[in-house]
mmCIF file with all atom_site columns, C-alpha atoms in Angstrom:
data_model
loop_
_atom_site.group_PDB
_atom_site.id
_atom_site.type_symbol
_atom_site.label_atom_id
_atom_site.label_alt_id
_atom_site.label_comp_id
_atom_site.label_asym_id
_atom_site.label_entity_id
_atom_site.label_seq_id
_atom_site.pdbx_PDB_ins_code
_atom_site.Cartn_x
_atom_site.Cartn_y
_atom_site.Cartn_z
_atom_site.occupancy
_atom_site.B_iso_or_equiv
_atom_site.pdbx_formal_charge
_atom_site.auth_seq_id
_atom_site.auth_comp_id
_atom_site.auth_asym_id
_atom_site.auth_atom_id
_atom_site.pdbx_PDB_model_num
ATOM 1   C CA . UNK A 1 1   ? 5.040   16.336  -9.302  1.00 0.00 ? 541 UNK A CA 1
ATOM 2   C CA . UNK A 1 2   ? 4.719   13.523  -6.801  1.00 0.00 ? 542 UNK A CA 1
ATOM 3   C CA . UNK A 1 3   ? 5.515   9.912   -7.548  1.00 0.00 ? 543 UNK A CA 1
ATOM 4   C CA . UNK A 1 4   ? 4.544   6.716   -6.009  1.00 0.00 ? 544 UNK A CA 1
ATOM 5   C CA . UNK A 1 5   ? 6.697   3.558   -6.561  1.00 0.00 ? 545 UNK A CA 1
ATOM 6   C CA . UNK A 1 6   ? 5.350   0.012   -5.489  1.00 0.00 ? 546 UNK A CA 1
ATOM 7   C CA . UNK A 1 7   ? 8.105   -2.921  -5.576  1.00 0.00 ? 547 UNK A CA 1
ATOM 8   C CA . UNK A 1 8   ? 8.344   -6.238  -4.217  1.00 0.00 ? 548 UNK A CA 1
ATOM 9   C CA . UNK A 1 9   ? 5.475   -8.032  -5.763  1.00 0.00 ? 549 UNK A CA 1
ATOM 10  C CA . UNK A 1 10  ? 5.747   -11.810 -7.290  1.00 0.00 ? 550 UNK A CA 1
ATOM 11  C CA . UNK A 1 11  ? 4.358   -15.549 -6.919  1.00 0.00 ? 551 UNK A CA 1
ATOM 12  C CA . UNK A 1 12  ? 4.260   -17.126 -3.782  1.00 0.00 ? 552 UNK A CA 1
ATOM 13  C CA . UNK A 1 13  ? 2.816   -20.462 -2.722  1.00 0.00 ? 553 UNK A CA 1
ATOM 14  C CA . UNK A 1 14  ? -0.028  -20.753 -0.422  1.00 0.00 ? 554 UNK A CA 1
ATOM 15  C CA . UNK A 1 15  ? 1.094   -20.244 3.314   1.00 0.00 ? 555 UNK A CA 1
ATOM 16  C CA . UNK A 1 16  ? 4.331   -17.863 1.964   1.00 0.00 ? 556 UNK A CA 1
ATOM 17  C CA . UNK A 1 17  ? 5.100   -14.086 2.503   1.00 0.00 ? 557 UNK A CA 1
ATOM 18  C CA . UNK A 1 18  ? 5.810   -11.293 0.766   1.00 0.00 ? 558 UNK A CA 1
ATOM 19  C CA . UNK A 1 19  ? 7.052   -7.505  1.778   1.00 0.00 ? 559 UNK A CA 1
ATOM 20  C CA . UNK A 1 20  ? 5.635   -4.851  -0.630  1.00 0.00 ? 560 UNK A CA 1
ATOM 21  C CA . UNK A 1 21  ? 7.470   -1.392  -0.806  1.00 0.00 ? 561 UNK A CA 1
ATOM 22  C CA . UNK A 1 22  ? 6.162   1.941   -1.633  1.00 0.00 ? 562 UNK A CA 1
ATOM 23  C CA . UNK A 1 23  ? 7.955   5.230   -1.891  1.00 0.00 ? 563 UNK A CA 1
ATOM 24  C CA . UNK A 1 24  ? 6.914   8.601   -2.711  1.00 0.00 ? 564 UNK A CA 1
ATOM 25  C CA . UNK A 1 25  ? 9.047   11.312  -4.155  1.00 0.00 ? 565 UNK A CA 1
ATOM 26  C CA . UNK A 1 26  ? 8.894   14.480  -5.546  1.00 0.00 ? 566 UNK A CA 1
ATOM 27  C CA . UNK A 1 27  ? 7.494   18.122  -4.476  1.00 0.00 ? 567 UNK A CA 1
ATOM 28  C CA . UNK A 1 28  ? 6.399   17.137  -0.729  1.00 0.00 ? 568 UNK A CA 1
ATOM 29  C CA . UNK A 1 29  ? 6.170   18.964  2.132   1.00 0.00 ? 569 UNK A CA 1
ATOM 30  C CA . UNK A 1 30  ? 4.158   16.588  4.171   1.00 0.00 ? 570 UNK A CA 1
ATOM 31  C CA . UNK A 1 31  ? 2.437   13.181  3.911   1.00 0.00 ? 571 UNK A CA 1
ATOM 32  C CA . UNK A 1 32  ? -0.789  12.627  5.737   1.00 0.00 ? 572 UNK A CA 1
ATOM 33  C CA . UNK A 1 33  ? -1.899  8.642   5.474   1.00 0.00 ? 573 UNK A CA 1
ATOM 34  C CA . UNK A 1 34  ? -0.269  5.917   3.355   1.00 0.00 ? 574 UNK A CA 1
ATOM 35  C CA . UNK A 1 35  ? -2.241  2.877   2.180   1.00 0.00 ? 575 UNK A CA 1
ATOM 36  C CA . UNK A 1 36  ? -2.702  -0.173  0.228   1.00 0.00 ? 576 UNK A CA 1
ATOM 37  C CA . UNK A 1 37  ? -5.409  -1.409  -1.599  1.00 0.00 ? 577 UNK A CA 1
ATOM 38  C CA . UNK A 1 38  ? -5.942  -4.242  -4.108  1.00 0.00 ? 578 UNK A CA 1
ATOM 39  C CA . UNK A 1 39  ? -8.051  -5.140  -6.857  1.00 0.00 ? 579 UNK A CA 1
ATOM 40  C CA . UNK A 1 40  ? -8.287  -8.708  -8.250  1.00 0.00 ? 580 UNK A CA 1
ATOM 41  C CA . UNK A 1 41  ? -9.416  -9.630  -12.048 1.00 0.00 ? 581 UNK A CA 1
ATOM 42  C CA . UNK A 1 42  ? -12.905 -8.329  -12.281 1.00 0.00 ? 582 UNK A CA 1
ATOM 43  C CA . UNK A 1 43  ? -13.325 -6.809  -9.333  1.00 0.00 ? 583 UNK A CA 1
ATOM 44  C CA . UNK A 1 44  ? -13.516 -3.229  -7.500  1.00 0.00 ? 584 UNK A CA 1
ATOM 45  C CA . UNK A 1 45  ? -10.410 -2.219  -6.097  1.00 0.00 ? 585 UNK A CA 1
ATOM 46  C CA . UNK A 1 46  ? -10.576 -3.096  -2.093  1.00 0.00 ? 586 UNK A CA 1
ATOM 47  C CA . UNK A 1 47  ? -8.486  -1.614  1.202   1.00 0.00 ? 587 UNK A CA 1
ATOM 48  C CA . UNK A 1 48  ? -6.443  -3.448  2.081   1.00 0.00 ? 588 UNK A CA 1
ATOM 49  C CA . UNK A 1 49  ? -4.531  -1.185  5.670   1.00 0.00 ? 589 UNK A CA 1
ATOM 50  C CA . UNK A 1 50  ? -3.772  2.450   6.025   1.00 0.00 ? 590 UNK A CA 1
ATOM 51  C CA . UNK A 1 51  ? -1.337  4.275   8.418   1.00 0.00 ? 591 UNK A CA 1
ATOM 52  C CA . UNK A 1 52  ? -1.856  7.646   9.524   1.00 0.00 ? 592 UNK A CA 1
ATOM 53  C CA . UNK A 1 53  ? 1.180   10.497  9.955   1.00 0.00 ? 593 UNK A CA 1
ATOM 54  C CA . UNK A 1 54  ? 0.958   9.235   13.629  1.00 0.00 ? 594 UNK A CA 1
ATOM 55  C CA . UNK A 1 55  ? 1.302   5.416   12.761  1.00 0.00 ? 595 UNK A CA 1
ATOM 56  C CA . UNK A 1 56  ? -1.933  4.513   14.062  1.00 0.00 ? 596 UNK A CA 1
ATOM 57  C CA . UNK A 1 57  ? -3.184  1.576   11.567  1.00 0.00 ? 597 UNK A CA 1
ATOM 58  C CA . UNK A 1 58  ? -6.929  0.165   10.063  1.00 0.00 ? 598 UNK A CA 1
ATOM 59  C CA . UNK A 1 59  ? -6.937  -2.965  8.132   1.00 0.00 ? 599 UNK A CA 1
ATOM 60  C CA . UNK A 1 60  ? -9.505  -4.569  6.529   1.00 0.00 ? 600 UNK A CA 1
ATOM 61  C CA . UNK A 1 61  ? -10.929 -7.587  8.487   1.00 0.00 ? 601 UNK A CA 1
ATOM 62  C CA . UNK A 1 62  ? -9.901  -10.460 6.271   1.00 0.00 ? 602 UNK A CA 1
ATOM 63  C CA . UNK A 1 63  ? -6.415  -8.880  6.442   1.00 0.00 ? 603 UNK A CA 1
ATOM 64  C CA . UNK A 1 64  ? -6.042  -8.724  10.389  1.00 0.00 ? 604 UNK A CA 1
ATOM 65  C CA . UNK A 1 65  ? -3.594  -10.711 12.132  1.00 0.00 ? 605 UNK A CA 1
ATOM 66  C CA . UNK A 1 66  ? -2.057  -11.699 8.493   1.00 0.00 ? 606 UNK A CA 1
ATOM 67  C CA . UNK A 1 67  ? -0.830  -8.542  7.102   1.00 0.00 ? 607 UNK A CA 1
ATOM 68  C CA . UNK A 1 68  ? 1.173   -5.606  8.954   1.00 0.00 ? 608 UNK A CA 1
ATOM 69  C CA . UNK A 1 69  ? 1.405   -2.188  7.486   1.00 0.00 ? 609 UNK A CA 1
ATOM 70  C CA . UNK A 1 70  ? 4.495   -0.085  8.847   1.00 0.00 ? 610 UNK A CA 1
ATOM 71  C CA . UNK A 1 71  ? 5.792   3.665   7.654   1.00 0.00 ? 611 UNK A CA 1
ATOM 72  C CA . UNK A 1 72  ? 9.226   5.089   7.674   1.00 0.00 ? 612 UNK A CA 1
ATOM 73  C CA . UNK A 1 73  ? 8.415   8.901   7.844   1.00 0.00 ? 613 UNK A CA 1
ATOM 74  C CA . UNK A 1 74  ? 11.835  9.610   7.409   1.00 0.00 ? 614 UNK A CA 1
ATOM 75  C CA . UNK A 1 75  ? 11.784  7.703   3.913   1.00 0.00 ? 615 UNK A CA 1
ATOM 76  C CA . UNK A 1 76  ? 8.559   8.795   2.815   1.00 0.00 ? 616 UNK A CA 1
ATOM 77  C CA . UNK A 1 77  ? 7.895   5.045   2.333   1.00 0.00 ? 617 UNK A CA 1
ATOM 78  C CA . UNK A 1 78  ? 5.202   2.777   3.510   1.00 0.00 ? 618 UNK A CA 1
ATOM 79  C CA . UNK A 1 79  ? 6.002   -1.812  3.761   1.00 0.00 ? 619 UNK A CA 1
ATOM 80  C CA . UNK A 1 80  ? 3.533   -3.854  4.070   1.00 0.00 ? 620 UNK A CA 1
ATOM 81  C CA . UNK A 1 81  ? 4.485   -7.662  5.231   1.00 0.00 ? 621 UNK A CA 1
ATOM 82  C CA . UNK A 1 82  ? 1.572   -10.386 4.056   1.00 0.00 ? 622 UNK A CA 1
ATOM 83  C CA . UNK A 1 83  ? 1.868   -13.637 5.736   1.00 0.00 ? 623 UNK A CA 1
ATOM 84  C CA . UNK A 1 84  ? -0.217  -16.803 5.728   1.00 0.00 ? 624 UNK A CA 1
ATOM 85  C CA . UNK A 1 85  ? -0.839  -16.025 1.955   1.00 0.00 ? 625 UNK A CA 1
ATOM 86  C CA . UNK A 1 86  ? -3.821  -17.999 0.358   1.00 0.00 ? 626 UNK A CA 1
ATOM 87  C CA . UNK A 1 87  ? -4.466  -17.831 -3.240  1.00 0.00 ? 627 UNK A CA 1
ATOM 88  C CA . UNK A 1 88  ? -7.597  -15.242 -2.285  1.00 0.00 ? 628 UNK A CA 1
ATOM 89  C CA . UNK A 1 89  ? -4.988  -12.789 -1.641  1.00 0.00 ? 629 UNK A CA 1
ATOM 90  C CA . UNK A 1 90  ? -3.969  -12.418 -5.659  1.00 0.00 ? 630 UNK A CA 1
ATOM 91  C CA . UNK A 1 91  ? -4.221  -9.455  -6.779  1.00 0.00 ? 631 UNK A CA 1
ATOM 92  C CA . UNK A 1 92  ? -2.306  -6.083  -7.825  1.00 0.00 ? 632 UNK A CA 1
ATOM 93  C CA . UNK A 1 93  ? -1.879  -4.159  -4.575  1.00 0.00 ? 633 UNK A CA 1
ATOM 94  C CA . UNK A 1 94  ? -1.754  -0.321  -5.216  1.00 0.00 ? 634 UNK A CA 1
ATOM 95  C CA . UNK A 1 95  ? -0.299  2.306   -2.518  1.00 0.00 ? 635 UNK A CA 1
ATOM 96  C CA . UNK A 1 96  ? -2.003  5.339   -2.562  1.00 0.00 ? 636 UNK A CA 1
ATOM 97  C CA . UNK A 1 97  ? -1.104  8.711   -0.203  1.00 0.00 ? 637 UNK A CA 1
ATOM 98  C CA . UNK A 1 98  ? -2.220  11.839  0.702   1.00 0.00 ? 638 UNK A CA 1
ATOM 99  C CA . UNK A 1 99  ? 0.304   14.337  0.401   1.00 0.00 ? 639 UNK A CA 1
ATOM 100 C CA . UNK A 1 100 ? 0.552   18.127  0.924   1.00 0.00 ? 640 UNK A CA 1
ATOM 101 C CA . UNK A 1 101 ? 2.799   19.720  -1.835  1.00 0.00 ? 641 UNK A CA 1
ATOM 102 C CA . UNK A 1 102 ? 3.384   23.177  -0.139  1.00 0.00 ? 642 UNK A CA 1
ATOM 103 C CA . UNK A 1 103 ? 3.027   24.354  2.427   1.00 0.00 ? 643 UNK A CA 1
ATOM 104 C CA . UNK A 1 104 ? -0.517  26.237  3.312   1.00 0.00 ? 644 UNK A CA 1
ATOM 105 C CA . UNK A 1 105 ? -1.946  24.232  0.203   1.00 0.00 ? 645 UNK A CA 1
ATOM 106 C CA . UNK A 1 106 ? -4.657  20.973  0.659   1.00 0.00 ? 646 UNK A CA 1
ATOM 107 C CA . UNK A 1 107 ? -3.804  17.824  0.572   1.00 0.00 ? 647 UNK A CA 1
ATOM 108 C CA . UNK A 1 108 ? -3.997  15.348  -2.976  1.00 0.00 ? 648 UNK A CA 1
ATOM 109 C CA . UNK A 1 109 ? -4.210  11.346  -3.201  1.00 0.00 ? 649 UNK A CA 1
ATOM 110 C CA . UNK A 1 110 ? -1.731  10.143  -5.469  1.00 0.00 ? 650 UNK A CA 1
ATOM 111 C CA . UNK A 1 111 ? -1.465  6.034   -6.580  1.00 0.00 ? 651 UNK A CA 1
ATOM 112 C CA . UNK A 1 112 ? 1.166   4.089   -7.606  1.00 0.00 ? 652 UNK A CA 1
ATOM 113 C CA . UNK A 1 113 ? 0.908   2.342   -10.868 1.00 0.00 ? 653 UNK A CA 1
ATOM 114 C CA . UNK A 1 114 ? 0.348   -1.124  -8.700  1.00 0.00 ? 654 UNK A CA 1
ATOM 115 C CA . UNK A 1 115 ? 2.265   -4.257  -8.545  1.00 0.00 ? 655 UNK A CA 1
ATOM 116 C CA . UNK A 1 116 ? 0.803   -8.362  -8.960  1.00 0.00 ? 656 UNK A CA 1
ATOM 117 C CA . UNK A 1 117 ? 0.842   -10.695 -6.071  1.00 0.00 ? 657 UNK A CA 1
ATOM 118 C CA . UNK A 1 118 ? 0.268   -13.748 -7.526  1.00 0.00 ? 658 UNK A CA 1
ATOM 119 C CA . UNK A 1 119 ? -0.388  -16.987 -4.733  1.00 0.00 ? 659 UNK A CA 1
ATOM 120 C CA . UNK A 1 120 ? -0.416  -19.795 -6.400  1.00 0.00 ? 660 UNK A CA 1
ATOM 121 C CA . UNK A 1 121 ? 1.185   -23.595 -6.110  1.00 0.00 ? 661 UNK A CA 1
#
């Protein structure tokens, strides 16, 4: 079994930042990409930035420039720093990874169970 824990979520006023934390654990041999996505009250659930097992990086466009998605391999855990935060950005932010279990087996997306960012005066 694989697990995916998201922490570091909260209310934050307009123009604050936050650092979300994601870990995996469990049966892995390797972990391909790591990513965050979000999903705001009545809405589909959006990218938000991936990293690849190489550290290159993709981020959606309203993200760029604001939010920074970083990976310590060695951890099995993915960050993600949001700065500038407007109240658009509210949302629960999932992590979701592709991980190999064993070796010589494919690859499965797992998700965390998702945390609230809340920005708000």
């Amino acid at each position: 079994q694989v697990q995916l824990v998201e922490s570091g979520g909260g209310l934050v006023q307009p123009g604050g930042s936050l650092r979300l934390s994601c870990t995996a654990s469990g049966n892995i041999f390797r972990i391909n990409h790591m990513g965050w996505y979000r999903q705001a009250s009545g809405k589909q659930r959006d990218l938000v930035a991936v990293i690849s097992s190489g550290g290159g990086t993709n981020y959606a466009d309203s993200m760029k420039g604001r939010f920074t998605i970083s990976r310590d391999t060695a951890q099995n855990t993915t960050y993600l720093q949001m700065n500038s935060l407007k109240p658009e950005d509210t949302a629960v932010y999932y992590c979701e990874a592709s991980i190999v279990g064993r070796a010589g087996y494919g690859a499965q997306s797992y998700w965390g169970q998702g945390t609230q960012v809340t920005v708000s005066v």
